[in-house]
Amino acid sequence: MYYKVMPAVFNFLNWSIFVFLKLWVELVALKELLTSLTNHESCLNSRIKFCHNAVSHTLLRSA
């Protein structure tokens, strides 16, 4: 009984640990990707605001 059950338990634990680690790595990579996209988006937004402010300032001065 012991010799039949233990390899199955070991295989299950080995497989579940592998799947858990793989999912963990995927989640960490996804989090990094989302963080970089959010930072990039805020950077773009700040550039757009800066350009908008510069254009508005130039138009106000020329009027």
Short mmCIF file of C-alpha atoms in Angstrom, two decimals:
data_model
loop_
_atom_site.label_atom_id
_atom_site.label_comp_id
_atom_site.label_asym_id
_atom_site.label_seq_id
_atom_site.Cartn_x
_atom_site.Cartn_y
_atom_site.Cartn_z
CA MET A 1 0.00 0.00 0.00
CA TYR A 2 2.69 2.49 1.02
CA TYR A 3 4.75 1.80 -2.10
CA LYS A 4 1.73 2.33 -4.35
CA VAL A 5 0.43 5.52 -2.72
CA MET A 6 3.63 7.44 -2.08
CA PRO A 7 4.78 7.80 -5.73
CA ALA A 8 1.32 9.10 -6.66
CA VAL A 9 1.36 11.58 -3.76
CA PHE A 10 4.90 12.63 -4.65
CA ASN A 11 3.97 13.09 -8.32
CA PHE A 12 0.91 15.14 -7.37
CA LEU A 13 2.92 17.36 -5.01
CA ASN A 14 5.67 17.77 -7.57
CA TRP A 15 3.16 18.69 -10.28
CA SER A 16 1.21 21.09 -8.06
CA ILE A 17 4.38 22.86 -6.90
CA PHE A 18 5.49 23.19 -10.53
CA VAL A 19 2.12 24.64 -11.57
CA PHE A 20 2.08 27.01 -8.59
CA LEU A 21 5.58 28.30 -9.38
CA LYS A 22 4.73 28.70 -13.06
CA LEU A 23 1.58 30.68 -12.24
CA TRP A 24 3.51 32.78 -9.72
CA VAL A 25 6.11 33.67 -12.34
CA GLU A 26 3.37 34.54 -14.84
CA LEU A 27 1.61 36.77 -12.28
CA VAL A 28 4.84 38.56 -11.38
CA ALA A 29 5.58 39.13 -15.09
CA LEU A 30 2.04 40.41 -15.65
CA LYS A 31 2.34 42.77 -12.68
CA GLU A 32 5.63 44.14 -14.02
CA LEU A 33 4.09 44.61 -17.46
CA LEU A 34 1.07 46.44 -16.06
CA THR A 35 3.31 48.63 -13.90
CA SER A 36 5.49 49.58 -16.85
CA LEU A 37 2.44 50.29 -19.02
CA THR A 38 0.91 52.46 -16.29
CA ASN A 39 4.17 54.37 -15.86
CA HIS A 40 4.46 54.80 -19.62
CA GLU A 41 0.85 56.01 -19.84
CA SER A 42 1.32 58.56 -17.07
CA CYS A 43 4.54 59.70 -18.75
CA LEU A 44 2.67 60.17 -22.02
CA ASN A 45 -0.15 61.99 -20.23
CA SER A 46 2.30 64.37 -18.57
CA ARG A 47 3.96 65.04 -21.93
CA ILE A 48 0.60 65.71 -23.57
CA LYS A 49 -0.33 68.09 -20.73
CA PHE A 50 3.04 69.81 -21.04
CA CYS A 51 2.57 70.24 -24.80
CA HIS A 52 -1.00 71.41 -24.31
CA ASN A 53 0.11 73.98 -21.73
CA ALA A 54 2.94 75.17 -23.97
CA VAL A 55 0.62 75.56 -26.97
CA SER A 56 -2.03 77.32 -24.85
CA HIS A 57 0.60 79.67 -23.44
CA THR A 58 1.94 80.44 -26.92
CA LEU A 59 -1.55 81.05 -28.31
CA LEU A 60 -2.44 83.34 -25.39
CA ARG A 61 0.74 85.36 -25.84
CA SER A 62 0.20 85.76 -29.58
CA ALA A 63 -3.44 86.86 -29.17
#
